CSV table of C-alpha atoms in Angstrom, one decimal:
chain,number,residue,atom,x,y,z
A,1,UNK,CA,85.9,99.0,90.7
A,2,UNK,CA,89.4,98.8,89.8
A,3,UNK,CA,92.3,98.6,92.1
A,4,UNK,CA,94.8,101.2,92.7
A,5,UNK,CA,97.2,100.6,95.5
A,6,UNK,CA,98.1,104.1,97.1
A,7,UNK,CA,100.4,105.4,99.4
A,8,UNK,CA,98.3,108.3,99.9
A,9,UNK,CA,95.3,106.3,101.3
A,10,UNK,CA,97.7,105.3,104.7
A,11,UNK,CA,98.7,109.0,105.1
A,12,UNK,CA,94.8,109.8,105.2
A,13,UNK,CA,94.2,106.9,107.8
A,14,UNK,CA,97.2,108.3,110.0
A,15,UNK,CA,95.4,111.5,109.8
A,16,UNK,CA,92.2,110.1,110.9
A,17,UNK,CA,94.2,108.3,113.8
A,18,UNK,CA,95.3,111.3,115.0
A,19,UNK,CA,91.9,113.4,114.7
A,20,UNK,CA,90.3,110.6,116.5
A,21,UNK,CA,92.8,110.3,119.4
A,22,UNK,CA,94.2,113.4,119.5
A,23,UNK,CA,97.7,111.9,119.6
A,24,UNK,CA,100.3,111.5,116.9
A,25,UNK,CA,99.6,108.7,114.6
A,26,UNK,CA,103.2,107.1,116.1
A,27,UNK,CA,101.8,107.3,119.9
A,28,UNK,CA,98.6,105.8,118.8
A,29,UNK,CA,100.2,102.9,117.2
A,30,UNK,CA,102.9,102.4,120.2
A,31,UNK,CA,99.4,102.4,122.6
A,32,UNK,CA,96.8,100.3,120.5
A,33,UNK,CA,99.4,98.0,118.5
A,34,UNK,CA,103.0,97.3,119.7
A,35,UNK,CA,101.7,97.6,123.3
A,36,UNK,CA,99.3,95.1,123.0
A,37,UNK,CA,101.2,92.8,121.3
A,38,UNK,CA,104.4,93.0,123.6
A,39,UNK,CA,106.7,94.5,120.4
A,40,UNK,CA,109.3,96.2,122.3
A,41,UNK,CA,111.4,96.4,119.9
A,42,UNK,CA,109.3,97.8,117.3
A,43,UNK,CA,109.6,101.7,116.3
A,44,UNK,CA,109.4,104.3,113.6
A,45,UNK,CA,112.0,105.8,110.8
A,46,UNK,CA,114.9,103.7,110.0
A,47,UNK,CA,116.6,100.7,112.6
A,48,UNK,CA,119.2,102.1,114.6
A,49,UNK,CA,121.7,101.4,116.9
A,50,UNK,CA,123.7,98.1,115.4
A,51,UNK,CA,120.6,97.2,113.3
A,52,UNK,CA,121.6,96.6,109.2
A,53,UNK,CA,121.0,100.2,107.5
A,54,UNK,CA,119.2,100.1,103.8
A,55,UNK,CA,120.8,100.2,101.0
A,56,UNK,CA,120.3,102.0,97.4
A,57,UNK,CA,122.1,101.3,94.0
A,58,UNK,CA,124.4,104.0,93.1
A,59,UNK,CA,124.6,104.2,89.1
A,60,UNK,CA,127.0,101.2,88.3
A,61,UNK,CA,124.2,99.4,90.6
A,62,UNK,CA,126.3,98.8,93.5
A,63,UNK,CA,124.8,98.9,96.6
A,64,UNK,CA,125.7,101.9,98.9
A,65,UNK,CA,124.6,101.9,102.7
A,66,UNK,CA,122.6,104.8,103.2
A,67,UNK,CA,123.0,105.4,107.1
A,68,UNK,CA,120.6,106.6,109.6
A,69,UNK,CA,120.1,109.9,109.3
A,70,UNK,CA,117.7,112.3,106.5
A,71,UNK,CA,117.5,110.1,103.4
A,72,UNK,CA,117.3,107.3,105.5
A,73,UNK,CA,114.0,106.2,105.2
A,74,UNK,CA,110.7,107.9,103.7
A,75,UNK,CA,109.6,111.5,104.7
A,76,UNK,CA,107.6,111.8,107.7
A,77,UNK,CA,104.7,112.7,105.8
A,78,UNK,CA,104.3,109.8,104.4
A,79,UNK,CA,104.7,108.1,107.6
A,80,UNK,CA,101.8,106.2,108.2
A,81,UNK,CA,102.2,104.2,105.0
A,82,UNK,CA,105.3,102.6,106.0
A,83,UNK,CA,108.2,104.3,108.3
A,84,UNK,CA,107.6,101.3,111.3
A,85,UNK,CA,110.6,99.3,111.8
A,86,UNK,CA,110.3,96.1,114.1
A,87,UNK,CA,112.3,93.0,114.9
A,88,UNK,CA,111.6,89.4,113.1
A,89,UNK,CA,110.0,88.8,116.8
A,90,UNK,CA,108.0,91.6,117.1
A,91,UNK,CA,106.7,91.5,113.8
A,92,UNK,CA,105.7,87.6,113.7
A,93,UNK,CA,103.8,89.0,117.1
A,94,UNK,CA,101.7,91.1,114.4
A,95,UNK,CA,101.6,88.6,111.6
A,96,UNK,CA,99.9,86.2,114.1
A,97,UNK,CA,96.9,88.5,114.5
A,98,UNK,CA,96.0,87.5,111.0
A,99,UNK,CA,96.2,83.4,111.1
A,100,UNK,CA,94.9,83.1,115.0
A,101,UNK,CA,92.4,85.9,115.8
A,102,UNK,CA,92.5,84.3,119.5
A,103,UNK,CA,96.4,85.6,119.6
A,104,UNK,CA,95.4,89.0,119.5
A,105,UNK,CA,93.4,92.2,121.2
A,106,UNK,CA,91.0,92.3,118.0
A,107,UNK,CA,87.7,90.6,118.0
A,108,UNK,CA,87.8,87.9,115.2
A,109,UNK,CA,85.0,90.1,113.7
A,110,UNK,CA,87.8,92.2,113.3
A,111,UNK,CA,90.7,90.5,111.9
A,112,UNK,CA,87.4,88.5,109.3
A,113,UNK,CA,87.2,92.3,108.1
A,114,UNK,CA,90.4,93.4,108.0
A,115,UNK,CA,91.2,90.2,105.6
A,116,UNK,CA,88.1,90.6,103.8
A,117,UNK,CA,88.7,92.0,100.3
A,118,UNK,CA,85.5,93.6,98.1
A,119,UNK,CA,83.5,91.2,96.5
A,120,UNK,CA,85.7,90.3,92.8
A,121,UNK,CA,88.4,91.9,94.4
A,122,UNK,CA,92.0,90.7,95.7
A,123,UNK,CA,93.0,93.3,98.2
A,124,UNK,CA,91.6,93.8,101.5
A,125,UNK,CA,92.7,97.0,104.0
A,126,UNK,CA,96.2,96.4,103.2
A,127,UNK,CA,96.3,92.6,102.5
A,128,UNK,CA,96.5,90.6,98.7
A,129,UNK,CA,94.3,87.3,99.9
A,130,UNK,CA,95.6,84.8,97.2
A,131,UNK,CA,94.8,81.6,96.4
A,132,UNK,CA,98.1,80.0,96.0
A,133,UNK,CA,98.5,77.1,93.8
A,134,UNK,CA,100.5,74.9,96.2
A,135,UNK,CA,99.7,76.8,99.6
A,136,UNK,CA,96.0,77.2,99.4
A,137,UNK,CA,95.0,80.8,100.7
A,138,UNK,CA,97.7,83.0,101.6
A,139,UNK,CA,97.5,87.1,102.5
A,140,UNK,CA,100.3,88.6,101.8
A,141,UNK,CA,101.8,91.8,101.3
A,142,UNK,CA,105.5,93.6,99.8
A,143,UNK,CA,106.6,97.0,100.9
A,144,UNK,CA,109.4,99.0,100.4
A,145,UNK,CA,110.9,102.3,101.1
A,146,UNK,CA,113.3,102.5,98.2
A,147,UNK,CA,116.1,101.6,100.8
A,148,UNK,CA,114.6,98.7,102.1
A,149,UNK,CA,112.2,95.9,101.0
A,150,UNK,CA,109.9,93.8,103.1
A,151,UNK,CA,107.2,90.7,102.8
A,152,UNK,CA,105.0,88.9,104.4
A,153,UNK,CA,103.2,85.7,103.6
A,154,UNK,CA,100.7,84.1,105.8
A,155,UNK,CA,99.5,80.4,104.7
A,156,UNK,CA,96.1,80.5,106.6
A,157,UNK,CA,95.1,76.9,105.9
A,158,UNK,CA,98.7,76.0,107.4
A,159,UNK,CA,98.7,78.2,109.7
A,160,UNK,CA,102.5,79.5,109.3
A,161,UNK,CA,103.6,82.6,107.8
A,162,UNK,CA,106.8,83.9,106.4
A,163,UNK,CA,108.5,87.5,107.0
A,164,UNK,CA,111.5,88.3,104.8
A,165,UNK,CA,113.4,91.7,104.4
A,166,UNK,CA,116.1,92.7,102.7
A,167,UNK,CA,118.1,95.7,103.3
A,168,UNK,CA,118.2,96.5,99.7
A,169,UNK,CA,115.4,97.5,97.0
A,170,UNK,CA,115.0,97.9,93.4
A,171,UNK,CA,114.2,95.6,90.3
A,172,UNK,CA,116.9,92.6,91.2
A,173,UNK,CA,116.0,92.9,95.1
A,174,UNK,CA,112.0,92.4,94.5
A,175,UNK,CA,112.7,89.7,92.2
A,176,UNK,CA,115.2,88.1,95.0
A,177,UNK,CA,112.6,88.3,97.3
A,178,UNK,CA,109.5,87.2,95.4
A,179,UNK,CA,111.7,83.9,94.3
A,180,UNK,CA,112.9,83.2,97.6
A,181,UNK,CA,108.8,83.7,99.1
A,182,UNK,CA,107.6,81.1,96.9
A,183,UNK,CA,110.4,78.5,97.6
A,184,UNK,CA,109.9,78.8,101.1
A,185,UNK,CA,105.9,78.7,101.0
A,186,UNK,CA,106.1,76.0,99.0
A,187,UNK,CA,108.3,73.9,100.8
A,188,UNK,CA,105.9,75.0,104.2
A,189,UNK,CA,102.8,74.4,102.3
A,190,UNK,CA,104.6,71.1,101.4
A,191,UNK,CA,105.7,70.0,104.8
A,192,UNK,CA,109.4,70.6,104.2
């Protein structure tokens, strides 16, 4: 009865992906998820290439870019619960799923129960579904790696969504973030 969000719930449910396909939890997402949808650019561990690298505040809190190689993103262990990467494309290809269930290779069944929390509850298989005060009801959902920090909004009654990420986490970076989300939902939610 009390929520607990958990990292360690998303390793379990990458090891269940792989039981059940036999594949590595990355093979069965690049099949039954970036194939799909057409996310070609969409991958795992940290963006290479000429992609922005995350960053971490060394102790005078300067940020420090901290390149593409171990460090650079989460273990692999704990890669189901976040070491994706994926273009602002290629992720609004995935963030559609969730405000037009027609968009998509789930049944609407589907998506209804992925965005479904628990009765009293606020967080449903990955999703917060908010009632915001301005924009009505939203799901939503932050994540970051330490290195980098990510969020989505999806204004269902508006149909729109917002993706932000920033190549930089911590305490200033989440604040950032969250003030910049709610200007910008606003201002959709508002017509602006």
């Amino acid at each position: 009865g009390e929520f607990s969000y958990s990292n360690a719930g998303y390793v379990i449910a990458g090891a269940a992906i792989e039981r059940i396909t036999g594949k590595p939890w990355e093979a069965a997402i690049s099949e039954h998820v970036f194939g799909p949808l057409a996310m070609a650019r969409a991958g795992f561990g940290p963006p290479l290439g000429d992609q922005p690298q995350g960053h971490v505040a060394d102790a005078s809190g300067a940020f420090a870019p901290v390149g593409t190689g171990r460090g650079s993103d989460n273990p692999p262990a704990v890669g189901p619960a976040g070491t994706t990467h994926a273009m602002f494309e290629d992720w609004a290809k995935f963030a559609r799923v969730f405000i037009d269930p027609a968009q998509t290779f789930l049944s609407p069944d589907s998506v209804q129960r992925l965005i479904t929390p628990p009765a009293g509850q606020q967080y449903a298989c990955g999703w917060g579904a908010l009632k915001h005060p301005v924009a009505g009801d939203t799901l939503a959902h932050t994540g970051s790696n330490n290195m980098w920090m990510a969020q989505v909004v999806l204004l269902k009654e508006h149909g729109a969504g917002l993706l932000t990420a920033m190549n930089a986490a911590g305490p200033r970076a989440e604040k950032a973030h969250r003030s910049v989300g709610n200007a910008l939902t606003v201002s959709i939610a508002e017509g602006r």
